[in-house]
XYZ file of C-alpha atoms in Angstrom:
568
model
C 0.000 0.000 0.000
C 1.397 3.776 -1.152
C 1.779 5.456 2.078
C 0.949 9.277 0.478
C 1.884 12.569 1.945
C -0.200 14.917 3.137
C -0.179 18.703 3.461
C 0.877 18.126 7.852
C 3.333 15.399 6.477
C 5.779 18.423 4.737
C 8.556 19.913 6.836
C 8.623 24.104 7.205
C 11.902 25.474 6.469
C 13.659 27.336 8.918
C 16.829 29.398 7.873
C 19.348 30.126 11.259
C 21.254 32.859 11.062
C 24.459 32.831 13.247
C 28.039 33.805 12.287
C 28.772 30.790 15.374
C 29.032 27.255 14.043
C 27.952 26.048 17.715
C 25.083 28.361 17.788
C 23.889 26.872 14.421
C 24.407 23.304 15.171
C 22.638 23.901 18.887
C 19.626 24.921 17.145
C 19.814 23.164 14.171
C 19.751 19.766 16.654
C 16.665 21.379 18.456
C 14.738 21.944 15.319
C 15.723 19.296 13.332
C 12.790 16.843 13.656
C 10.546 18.832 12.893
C 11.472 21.664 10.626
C 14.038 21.456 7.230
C 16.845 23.412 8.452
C 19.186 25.673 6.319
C 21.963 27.733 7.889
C 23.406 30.990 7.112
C 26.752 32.667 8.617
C 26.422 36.124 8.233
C 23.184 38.566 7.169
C 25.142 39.035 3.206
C 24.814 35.086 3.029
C 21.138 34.690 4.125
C 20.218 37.316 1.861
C 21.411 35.617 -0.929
C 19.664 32.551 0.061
C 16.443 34.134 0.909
C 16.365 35.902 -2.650
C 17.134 32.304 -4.676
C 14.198 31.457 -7.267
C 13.318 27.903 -4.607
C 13.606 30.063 -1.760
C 10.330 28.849 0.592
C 10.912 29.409 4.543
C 8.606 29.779 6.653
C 11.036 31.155 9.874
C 14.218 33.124 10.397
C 16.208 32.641 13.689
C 18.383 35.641 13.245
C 21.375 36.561 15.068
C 22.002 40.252 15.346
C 25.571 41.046 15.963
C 26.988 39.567 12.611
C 29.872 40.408 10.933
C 29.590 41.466 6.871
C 25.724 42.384 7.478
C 23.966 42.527 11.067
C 21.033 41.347 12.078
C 18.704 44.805 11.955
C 20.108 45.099 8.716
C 18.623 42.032 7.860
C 15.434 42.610 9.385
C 15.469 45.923 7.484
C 15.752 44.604 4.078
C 13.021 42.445 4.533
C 10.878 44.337 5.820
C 11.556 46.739 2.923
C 10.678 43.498 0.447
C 7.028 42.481 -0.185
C 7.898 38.825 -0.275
C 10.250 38.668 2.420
C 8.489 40.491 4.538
C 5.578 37.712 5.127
C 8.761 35.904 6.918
C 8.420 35.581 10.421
C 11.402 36.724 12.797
C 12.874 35.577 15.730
C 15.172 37.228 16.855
C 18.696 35.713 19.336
C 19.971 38.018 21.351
C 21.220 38.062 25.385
C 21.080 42.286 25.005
C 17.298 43.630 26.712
C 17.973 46.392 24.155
C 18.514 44.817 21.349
C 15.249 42.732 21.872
C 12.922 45.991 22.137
C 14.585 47.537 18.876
C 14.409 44.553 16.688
C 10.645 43.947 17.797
C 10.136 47.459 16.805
C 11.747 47.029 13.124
C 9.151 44.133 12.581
C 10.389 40.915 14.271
C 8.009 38.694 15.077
C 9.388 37.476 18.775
C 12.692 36.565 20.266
C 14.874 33.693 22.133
C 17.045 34.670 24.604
C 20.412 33.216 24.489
C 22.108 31.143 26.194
C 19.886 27.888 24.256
C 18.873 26.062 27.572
C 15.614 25.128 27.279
C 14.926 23.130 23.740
C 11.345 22.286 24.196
C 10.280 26.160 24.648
C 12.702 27.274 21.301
C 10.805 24.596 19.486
C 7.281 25.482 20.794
C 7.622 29.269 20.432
C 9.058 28.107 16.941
C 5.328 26.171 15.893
C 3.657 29.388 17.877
C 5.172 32.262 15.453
C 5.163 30.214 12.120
C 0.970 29.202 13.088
C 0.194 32.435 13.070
C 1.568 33.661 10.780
C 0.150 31.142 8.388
C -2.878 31.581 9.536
C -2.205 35.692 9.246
C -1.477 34.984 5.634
C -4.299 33.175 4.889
C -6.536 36.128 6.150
C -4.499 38.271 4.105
C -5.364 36.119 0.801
C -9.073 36.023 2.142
C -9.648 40.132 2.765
C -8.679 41.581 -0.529
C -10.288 41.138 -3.925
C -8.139 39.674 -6.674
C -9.466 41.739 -9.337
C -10.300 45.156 -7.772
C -8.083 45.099 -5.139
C -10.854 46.141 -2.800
C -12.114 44.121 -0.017
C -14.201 41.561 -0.419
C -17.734 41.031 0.334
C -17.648 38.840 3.419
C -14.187 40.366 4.942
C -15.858 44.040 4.077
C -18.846 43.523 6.274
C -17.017 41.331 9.163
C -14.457 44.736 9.773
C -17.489 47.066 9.038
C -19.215 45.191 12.014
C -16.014 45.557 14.331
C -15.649 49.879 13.401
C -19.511 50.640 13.281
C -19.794 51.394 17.290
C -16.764 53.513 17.454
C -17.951 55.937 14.550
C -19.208 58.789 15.908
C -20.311 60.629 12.303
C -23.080 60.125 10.384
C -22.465 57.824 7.289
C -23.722 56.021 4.263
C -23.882 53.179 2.161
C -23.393 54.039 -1.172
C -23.824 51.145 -3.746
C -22.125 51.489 -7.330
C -23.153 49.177 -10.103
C -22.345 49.467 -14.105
C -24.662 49.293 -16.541
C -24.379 46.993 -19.497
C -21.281 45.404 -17.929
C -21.945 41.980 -19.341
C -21.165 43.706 -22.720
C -17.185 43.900 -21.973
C -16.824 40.706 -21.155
C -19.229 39.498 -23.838
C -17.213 41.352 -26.581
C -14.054 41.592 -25.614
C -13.668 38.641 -23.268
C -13.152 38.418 -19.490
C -9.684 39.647 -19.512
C -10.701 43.042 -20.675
C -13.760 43.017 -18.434
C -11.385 42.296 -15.363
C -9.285 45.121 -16.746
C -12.124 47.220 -16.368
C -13.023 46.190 -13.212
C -9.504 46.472 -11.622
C -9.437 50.253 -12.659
C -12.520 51.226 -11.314
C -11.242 49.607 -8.317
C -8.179 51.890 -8.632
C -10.973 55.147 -9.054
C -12.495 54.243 -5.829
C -9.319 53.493 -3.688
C -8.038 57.022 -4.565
C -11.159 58.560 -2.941
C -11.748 56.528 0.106
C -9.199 58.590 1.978
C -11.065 61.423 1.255
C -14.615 60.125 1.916
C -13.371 58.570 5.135
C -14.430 55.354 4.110
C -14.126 51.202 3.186
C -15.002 49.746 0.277
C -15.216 46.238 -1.138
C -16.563 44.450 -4.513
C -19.706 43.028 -4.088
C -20.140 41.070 -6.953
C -19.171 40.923 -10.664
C -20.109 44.468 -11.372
C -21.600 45.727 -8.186
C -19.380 47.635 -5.277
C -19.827 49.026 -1.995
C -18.812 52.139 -0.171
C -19.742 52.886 3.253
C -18.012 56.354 4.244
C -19.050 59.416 6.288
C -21.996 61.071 4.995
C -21.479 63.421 1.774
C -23.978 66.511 0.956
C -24.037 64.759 -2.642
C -22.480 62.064 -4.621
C -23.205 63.204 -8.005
C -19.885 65.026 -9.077
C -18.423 61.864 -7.299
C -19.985 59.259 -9.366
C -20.088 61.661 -12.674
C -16.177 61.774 -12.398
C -15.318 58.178 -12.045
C -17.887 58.033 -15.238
C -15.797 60.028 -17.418
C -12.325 58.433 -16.293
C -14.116 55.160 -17.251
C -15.415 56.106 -20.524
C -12.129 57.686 -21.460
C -10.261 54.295 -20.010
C -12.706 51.854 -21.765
C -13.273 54.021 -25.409
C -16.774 52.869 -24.589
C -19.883 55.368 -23.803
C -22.055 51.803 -23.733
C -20.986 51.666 -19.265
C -22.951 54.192 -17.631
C -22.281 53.795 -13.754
C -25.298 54.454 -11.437
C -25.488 54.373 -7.852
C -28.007 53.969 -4.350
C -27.438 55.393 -1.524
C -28.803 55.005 1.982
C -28.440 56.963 5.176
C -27.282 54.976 8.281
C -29.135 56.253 10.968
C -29.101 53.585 13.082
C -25.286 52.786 13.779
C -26.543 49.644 15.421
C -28.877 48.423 12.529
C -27.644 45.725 10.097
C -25.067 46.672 7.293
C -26.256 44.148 5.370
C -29.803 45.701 5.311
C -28.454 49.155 4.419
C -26.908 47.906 1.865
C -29.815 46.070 0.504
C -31.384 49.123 0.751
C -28.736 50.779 -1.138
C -28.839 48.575 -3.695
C -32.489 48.491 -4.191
C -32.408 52.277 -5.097
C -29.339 51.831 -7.433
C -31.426 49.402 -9.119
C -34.283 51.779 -9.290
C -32.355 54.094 -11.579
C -31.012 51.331 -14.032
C -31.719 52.595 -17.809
C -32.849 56.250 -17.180
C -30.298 58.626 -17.909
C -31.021 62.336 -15.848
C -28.758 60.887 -12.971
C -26.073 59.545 -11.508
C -27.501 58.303 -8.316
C -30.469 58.263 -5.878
C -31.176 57.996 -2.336
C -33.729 55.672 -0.604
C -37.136 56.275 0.269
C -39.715 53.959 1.767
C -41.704 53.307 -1.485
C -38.540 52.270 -2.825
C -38.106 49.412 0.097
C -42.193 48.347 -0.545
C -41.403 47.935 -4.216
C -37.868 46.378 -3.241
C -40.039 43.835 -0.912
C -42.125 43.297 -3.577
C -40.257 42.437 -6.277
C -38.439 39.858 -4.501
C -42.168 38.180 -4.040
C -42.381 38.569 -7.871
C -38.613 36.807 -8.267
C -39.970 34.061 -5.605
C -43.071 33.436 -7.190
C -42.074 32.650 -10.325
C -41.615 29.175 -10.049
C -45.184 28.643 -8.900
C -46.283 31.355 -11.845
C -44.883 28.873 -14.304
C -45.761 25.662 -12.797
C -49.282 25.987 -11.631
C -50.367 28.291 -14.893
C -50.581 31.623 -12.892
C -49.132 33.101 -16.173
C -51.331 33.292 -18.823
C -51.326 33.779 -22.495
C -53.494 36.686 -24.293
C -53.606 36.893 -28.561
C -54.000 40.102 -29.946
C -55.816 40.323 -33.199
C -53.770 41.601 -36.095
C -56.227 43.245 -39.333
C -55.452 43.606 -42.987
C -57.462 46.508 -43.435
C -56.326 47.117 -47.486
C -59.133 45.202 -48.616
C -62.944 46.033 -47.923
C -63.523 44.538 -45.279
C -60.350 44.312 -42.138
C -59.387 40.333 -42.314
C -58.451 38.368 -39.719
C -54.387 37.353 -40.470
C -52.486 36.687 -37.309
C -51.766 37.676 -33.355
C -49.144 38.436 -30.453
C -48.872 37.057 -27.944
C -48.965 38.752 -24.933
C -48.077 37.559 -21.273
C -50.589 38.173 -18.090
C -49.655 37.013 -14.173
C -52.759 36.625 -12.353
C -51.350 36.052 -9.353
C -53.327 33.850 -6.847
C -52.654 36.044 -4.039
C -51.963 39.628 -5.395
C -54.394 39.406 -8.658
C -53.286 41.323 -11.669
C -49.798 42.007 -11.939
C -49.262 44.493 -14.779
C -46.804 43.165 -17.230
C -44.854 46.742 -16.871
C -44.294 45.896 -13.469
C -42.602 42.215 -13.882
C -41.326 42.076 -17.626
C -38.298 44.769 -17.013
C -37.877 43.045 -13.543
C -37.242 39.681 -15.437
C -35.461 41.175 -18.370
C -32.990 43.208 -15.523
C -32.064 39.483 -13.455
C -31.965 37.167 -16.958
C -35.631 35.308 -15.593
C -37.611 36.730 -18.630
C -36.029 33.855 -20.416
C -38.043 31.379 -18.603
C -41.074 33.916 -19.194
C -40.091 33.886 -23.116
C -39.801 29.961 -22.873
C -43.341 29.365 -21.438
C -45.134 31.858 -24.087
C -43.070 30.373 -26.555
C -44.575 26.805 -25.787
C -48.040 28.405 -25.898
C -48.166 30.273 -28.495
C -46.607 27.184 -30.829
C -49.748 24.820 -28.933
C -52.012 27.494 -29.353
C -51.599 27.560 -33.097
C -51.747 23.848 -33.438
C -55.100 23.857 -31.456
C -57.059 26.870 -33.448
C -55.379 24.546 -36.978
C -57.308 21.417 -35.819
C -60.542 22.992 -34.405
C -61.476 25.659 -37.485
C -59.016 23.941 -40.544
C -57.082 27.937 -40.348
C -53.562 28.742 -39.755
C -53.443 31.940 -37.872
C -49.823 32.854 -37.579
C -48.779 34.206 -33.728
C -45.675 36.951 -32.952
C -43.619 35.982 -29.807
C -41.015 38.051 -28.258
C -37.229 37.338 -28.600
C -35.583 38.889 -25.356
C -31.954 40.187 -25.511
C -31.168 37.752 -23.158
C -32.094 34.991 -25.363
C -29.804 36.314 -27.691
C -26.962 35.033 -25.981
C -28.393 31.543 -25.809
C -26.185 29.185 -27.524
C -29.473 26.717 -27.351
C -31.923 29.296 -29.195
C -32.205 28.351 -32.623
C -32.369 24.675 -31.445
C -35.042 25.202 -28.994
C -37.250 27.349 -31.239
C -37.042 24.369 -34.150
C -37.479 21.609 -31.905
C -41.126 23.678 -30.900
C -41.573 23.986 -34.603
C -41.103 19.829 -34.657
C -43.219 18.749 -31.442
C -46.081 20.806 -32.666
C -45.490 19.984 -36.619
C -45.236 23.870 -37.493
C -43.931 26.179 -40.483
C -41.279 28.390 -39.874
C -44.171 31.216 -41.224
C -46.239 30.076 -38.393
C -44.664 31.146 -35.527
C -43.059 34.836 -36.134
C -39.984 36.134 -34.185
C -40.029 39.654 -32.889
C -36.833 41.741 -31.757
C -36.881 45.021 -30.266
C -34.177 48.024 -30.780
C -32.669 47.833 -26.915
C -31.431 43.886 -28.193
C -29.767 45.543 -30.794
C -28.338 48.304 -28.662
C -27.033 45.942 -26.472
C -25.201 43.934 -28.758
C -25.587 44.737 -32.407
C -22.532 41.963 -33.681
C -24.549 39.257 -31.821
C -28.250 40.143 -32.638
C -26.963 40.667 -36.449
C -25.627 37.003 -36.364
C -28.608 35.258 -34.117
C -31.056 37.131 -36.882
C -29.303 36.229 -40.295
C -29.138 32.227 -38.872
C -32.330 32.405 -37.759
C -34.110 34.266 -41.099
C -31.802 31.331 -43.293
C -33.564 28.398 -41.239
C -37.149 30.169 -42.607
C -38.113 32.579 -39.376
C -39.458 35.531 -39.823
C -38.338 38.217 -38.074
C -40.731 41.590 -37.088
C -38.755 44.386 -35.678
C -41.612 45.822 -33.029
C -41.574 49.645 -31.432
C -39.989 50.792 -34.737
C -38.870 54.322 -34.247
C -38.659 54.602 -30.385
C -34.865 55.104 -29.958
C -32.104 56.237 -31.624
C -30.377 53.327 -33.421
C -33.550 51.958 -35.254
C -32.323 53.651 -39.164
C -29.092 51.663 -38.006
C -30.850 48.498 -37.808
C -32.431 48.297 -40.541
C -28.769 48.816 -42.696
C -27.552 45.496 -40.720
C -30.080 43.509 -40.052
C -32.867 41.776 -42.606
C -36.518 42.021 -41.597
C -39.637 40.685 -42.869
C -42.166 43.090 -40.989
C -41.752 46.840 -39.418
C -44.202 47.218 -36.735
C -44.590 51.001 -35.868
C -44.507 52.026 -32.099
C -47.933 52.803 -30.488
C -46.281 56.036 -29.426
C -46.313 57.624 -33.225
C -50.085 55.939 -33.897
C -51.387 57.411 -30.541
C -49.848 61.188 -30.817
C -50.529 60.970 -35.102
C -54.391 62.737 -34.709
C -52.347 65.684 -32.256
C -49.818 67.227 -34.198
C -48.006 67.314 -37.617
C -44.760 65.812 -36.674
C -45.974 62.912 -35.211
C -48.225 62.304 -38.496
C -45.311 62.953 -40.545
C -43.126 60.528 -38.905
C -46.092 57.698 -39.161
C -45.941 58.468 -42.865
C -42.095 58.489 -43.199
C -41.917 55.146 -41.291
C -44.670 53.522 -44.300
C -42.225 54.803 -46.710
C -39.083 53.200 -45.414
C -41.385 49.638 -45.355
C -42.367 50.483 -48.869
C -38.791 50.862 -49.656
C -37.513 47.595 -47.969
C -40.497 46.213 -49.360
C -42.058 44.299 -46.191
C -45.301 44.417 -44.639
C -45.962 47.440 -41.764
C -47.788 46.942 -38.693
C -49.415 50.017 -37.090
C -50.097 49.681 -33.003
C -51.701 50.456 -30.306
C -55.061 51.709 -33.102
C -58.142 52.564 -30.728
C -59.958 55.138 -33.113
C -61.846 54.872 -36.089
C -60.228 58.271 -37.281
C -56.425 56.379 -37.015
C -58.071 53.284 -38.757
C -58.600 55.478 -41.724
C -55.701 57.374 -41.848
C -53.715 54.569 -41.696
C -55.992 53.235 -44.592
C -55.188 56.240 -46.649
C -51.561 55.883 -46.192
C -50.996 52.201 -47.426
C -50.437 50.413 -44.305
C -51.305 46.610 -44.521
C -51.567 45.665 -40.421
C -53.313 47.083 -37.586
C -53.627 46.002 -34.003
C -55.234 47.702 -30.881
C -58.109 48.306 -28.525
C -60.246 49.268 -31.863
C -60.422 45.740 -32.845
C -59.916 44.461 -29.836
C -57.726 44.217 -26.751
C -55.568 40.722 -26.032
C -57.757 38.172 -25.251
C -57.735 34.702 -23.778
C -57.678 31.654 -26.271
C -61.102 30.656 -25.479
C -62.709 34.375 -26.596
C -60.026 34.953 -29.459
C -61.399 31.389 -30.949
C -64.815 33.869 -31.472
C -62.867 36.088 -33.591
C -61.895 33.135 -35.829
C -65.146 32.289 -35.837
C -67.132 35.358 -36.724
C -63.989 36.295 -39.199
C -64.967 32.610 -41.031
C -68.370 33.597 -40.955
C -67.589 37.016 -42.773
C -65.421 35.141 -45.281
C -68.853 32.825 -45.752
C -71.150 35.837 -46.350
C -68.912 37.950 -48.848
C -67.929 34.420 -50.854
C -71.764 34.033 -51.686
């Protein structure tokens, strides 16, 4: 049997430093059974060995009057070195003196000579070298690898031990960056830990001046607790514009929460949950930096978590629920029937209605709307099957793609193996993408689009016109339908510009030659308008609003019956 060794099977090395050969064989016969022992004559020769490539001791018994190079000399240099200076030393000595200067210069203890007592040398030997192994590991623990800030857990164990000695008022400021996951997604994780190390830099320069600790949270999240500042703004605005001039990128936008520690006896933890929860509060709006919390903000902080919780159970026992909303061709005589989109509802068993505005960015913000996307997905795709086999009509149905599904290696796969299980055409279940996925990452949605569109999808860009990059799109990325945002359609009966732009956006379809979809139509007056102007689709509250399966199966019906009565 192999007999293998473990880590409390391998000898520390101890180097004794001694210019007298007794002195070094005394204590080399004390020590030798349990620690490696290497010897050094003078402080010029144990600098040399402590400096070799293999070097690896874990204890110096150092001699201080040494000819060539003393022993505070010695201690000196090490102390002056960032990896000797994790070294433990003991001192030997027989001057009081001596003893009380050498502790002062950094060594760890001392051993007073003459060597008479072998059992305490060895025992005070173990005693220094424990701790500071176990100093060390604490060390490796505290600090951040990346940032160079604490870390979470050692930040809020020290932040426990000040908080009852601080006699200021403080806060705990929370700093996240936006759109992080871009960095590493583009550029890899090298460059995002490059980023991440520099901010850490940003915020160690000011901590002296804010009076404060700070640590990394998590990937892209850090925290600051420091004495109480009239405003952050200029602080957070400046780090911003170091960042963006560091990073070439104006894609990071930082944002931060802060919260006012009354209570110096509270939990950090909570404040910083707190913190946090108004940080996130502020994530995609762009007239500030930062915000402080509030008491509405903790409600909807509480209650979002319920939301987060409660998903499991949403999906599971059907609390979410699919609604189709009618889509017209209104170019002919009469407005036809021709598709739907599906639209998610919570009815939650306990809170009722949950307004889709309320959980949809929640999910899209914590990467959960892709379970969301998955279930309506699976719906929609049965839904269609079920309204084939029960009135012989194929009524095409729109489902979202999120931008976090973009990034899902699996996507194409699971969207065809739907198409499979429910024995549907690639024209039957319609893909749409919105302008923030593209914003987000144009390289990736450009590529997940032009596979998808080559396997037959069809792909609807929806809210056409709402932000900036939408022209851009539509130069990269091939659509089959342009579906223009409510916005436009609601404000187009107001004023001139708004009818102007509803006109200019049925031009560019005309020129790309696809189908456009007008939304959110609730009057008669838009209806005809929109009549006037060419456009093919409408959807909205004038037709009617989403609607359950069971009551959109009565539109197919009284649609067939139309079809009927004109055909005769």
């Amino acid at each position: 049997m192999k007999n293998y060794m473990t880590i409390s099977d391998i000898k520390r090395r101890v180097l004794i430093v001694d210019d007298e050969p007794i002195n070094r064989e005394l204590l080399g016969a004390m020590l030798s059974q349990t620690f490696e022992i290497a010897t050094a004559s003078n402080g010029q020769e144990a600098m040399m060995m402590l400096t070799q490539p293999d070097a690896d001791y874990s204890l110096i018994l150092l001699d201080l009057l040494m000819p060539v190079m003393d022993g505070f000399e010695v201690i000196e240099r090490c102390q002056s070195d960032e990896a000797l200076k994790r070294i433990p030393i003991i001192v030997l000595t027989s001057e009081k003196s001596a003893e009380v200067r050498s502790i002062r210069m950094g060594a760890a203890d001392f051993i007073t000579k003459p060597y008479d007592m072998p059992e305490i040398i060895l025992a005070r030997c173990e005693r220094i070298i424990e701790l500071s192994e176990d100093k060390s590991i604490i060390r490796s623990t505290e600090r951040d690898k990346v940032s160079g800030l604490y870390t979470r857990s050692y930040f809020f164990v020290y932040l426990r031990q000040i908080i009852h000695r601080i006699d200021h008022p403080t806060d705990a400021l929370v700093l996240n960056i936006d759109r992080f996951h871009l960095i590493n997604d583009l550029f890899g994780r090298d460059e995002g830990d490059r980023v991440l190390s520099y901010i850490g830099e940003l915020i160690s320069e000011r901590l002296s001046g804010l009076r404060g600790i700070a640590c990394r949270s998590e990937s892209d999240t850090f925290f600051i607790f420091c004495e109480r500042q009239e405003e952050y703004e200029s602080l957070i605005e400046e780090i911003q514009t170091k960042l963006s001039a560091f990073t070439k990128s104006r894609s990071l936008r930082l944002r931060a929460g802060v919260y006012s520690c009354e209570d110096q006896k509270g939990d950090p933890e909570s404040w910083f949950s707190r913190a946090k929860a108004a940080c996130d509060n502020i994530r995609g709006q762009y007239g500030s930096f930062t915000t402080r919390y509030n008491n509405e903000l903790y409600e909807r902080a509480v209650f979002h978590e319920r939301l987060i919780g409660d998903i499991d159970d949403a999906i599971n026992n059907r609390n979410f629920v699919v609604y189709y909303q009618p889509k017209y061709k209104i170019l002919g005589k009469y407005p036809v029937l021709t598709s739907a989109e599906a639209l998610i509802r919570w009815i939650h068993p306990e809170l009722g209605f949950i307004n889709p505005g309320e959980f949809i960015p929640l999910f899209e913000q914590n990467g959960l709307i892709r379970r969301v996307d998955h279930f309506v997905w699976r719906s929609a795709a049965q839904q269609i099957k079920r309204w084939r086999e029960q009135y012989n009509v194929t009524i095409p149905i729109s489902v979202n793609v999120s931008r976090v599904d973009i990034f899902d290696p699996e996507l194409e796969k699971k969207l065809c193996d739907l198409l499979d299980e429910f024995s549907l055409s690639h024209n039957e279940l319609m893909l749409e993408i919105t302008e923030s996925a593209y914003a987000d990452s144009s390289e990736r949605l450009i590529e997940v689009v032009n596979s998808l569109r080559s396997k037959g999808f069809k792909i609807e860009m929806d809210d056409f016109g709402a932000g900036y990059s939408s022209l851009n799109m539509l130069t990269e990325i091939p659509i089959d339908v342009l579906k223009i945002d409510r916005q436009f359609i609601r404000r187009m009966l107001l004023d001139d510009k708004n009818l102007r732009l509803v006109k200019l956006v049925r031009d560019i379809a005309g020129f790309l030659r696809v189908p456009v979809v007008a939304e959110g139509v609730e009057e008669k007056e838009q209806l005809k308008l929109l009549k006037r102007m060419g456009c093919d689709i409408v959807q909205g509250y004038y037709f009617s609003p989403p609607l359950p399966a069971e009551r959109f199966g009565e539109l197919i019906e009284q649609d067939l019956q139309r079809k009927e009565e004109t055909s005769c």
